[in-house]
GROMACS .gro file of C-alpha atoms in nm:
model
   79
    1MET     CA    1   4.311  -3.008  -5.532
    2LYS     CA    2   4.033  -2.856  -5.740
    3ARG     CA    3   3.920  -3.017  -6.064
    4ILE     CA    4   3.913  -2.746  -6.332
    5VAL     CA    5   3.772  -2.790  -6.682
    6ILE     CA    6   3.741  -2.521  -6.947
    7TYR     CA    7   3.492  -2.583  -7.227
    8GLY     CA    8   3.572  -2.345  -7.508
    9SER     CA    9   3.745  -2.296  -7.840
   10SER     CA   10   4.108  -2.232  -7.919
   11LYS     CA   11   3.986  -1.943  -8.139
   12CYS     CA   12   3.787  -1.781  -7.857
   13HIS     CA   13   3.969  -1.496  -7.678
   14LYS     CA   14   3.781  -1.560  -7.351
   15SER     CA   15   3.871  -1.930  -7.361
   16ASN     CA   16   4.234  -1.833  -7.409
   17TYR     CA   17   4.206  -1.582  -7.125
   18TYR     CA   18   4.088  -1.852  -6.884
   19GLN     CA   19   4.375  -2.078  -6.985
   20ARG     CA   20   4.625  -1.799  -6.911
   21PHE     CA   21   4.444  -1.722  -6.584
   22PHE     CA   22   4.492  -2.076  -6.454
   23GLU     CA   23   4.843  -2.115  -6.597
   24SER     CA   24   4.957  -1.793  -6.426
   25ARG     CA   25   4.846  -1.944  -6.094
   26ASN     CA   26   5.014  -2.279  -6.166
   27LEU     CA   27   4.680  -2.458  -6.154
   28ASN     CA   28   4.618  -2.777  -6.348
   29PHE     CA   29   4.317  -2.769  -6.578
   30THR     CA   30   4.173  -2.955  -6.873
   31PHE     CA   31   4.085  -2.763  -7.187
   32GLN     CA   32   3.800  -2.909  -7.393
   33ASP     CA   33   3.773  -2.762  -7.745
   34VAL     CA   34   3.403  -2.791  -7.824
   35ILE     CA   35   3.446  -2.672  -8.182
   36LYS     CA   36   3.702  -2.935  -8.277
   37ASN     CA   37   3.528  -3.222  -8.094
   38GLU     CA   38   3.155  -3.285  -8.134
   39SER     CA   39   3.134  -3.523  -7.838
   40LEU     CA   40   3.279  -3.251  -7.610
   41ALA     CA   41   3.023  -3.007  -7.751
   42GLN     CA   42   2.745  -3.252  -7.663
   43GLU     CA   43   2.895  -3.298  -7.316
   44LEU     CA   44   2.887  -2.920  -7.264
   45CYS     CA   45   2.529  -2.893  -7.395
   46SER     CA   46   2.422  -3.156  -7.143
   47LEU     CA   47   2.531  -2.925  -6.859
   48TYR     CA   48   2.259  -2.672  -6.947
   49PRO     CA   49   1.883  -2.727  -6.915
   50ASN     CA   50   1.820  -2.566  -7.256
   51GLY     CA   51   2.081  -2.791  -7.421
   52ASN     CA   52   2.254  -2.499  -7.592
   53LEU     CA   53   2.626  -2.471  -7.654
   54HIS     CA   54   2.737  -2.204  -7.407
   55PHE     CA   55   3.109  -2.141  -7.415
   56PRO     CA   56   3.333  -2.061  -7.257
   57THR     CA   57   3.214  -2.249  -6.953
   58VAL     CA   58   3.445  -2.322  -6.661
   59LEU     CA   59   3.383  -2.607  -6.419
   60ILE     CA   60   3.551  -2.586  -6.081
   61ASP     CA   61   3.474  -2.916  -5.913
   62ASN     CA   62   3.096  -2.935  -5.969
   63LYS     CA   63   3.033  -2.559  -5.999
   64ARG     CA   64   2.945  -2.447  -6.352
   65LEU     CA   65   3.050  -2.090  -6.441
   66ARG     CA   66   2.955  -1.931  -6.771
   67ASN     CA   67   3.187  -1.646  -6.872
   68PRO     CA   68   3.299  -1.585  -6.513
   69ASN     CA   69   3.497  -1.279  -6.413
   70ASP     CA   70   3.818  -1.302  -6.209
   71LYS     CA   71   3.634  -1.240  -5.882
   72GLU     CA   72   3.398  -1.532  -5.945
   73LEU     CA   73   3.685  -1.761  -6.043
   74LEU     CA   74   3.882  -1.675  -5.732
   75LYS     CA   75   3.576  -1.719  -5.512
   76TRP     CA   76   3.523  -2.077  -5.632
   77LEU     CA   77   3.892  -2.160  -5.632
   78ASN     CA   78   3.915  -2.057  -5.267
   79LYS     CA   79   3.610  -2.255  -5.146
   0.00000   0.00000   0.00000
């Protein structure tokens, strides 16, 4: 089973889109709201060399995807 984490904000339409994407496929995921939780924001920043807060970011296992499209998501889900 794939480990899926979404770093985003509950107020971000793309973050909400990714949640619906995974829910519609009955896939378990963890949603990390980086606006409501500073430690999650720092965790996300640590994933990028420049240390910036890039969201939404989706992690599928160890693959980091920034604003992926459906094709990219499906590609990494099927690996």
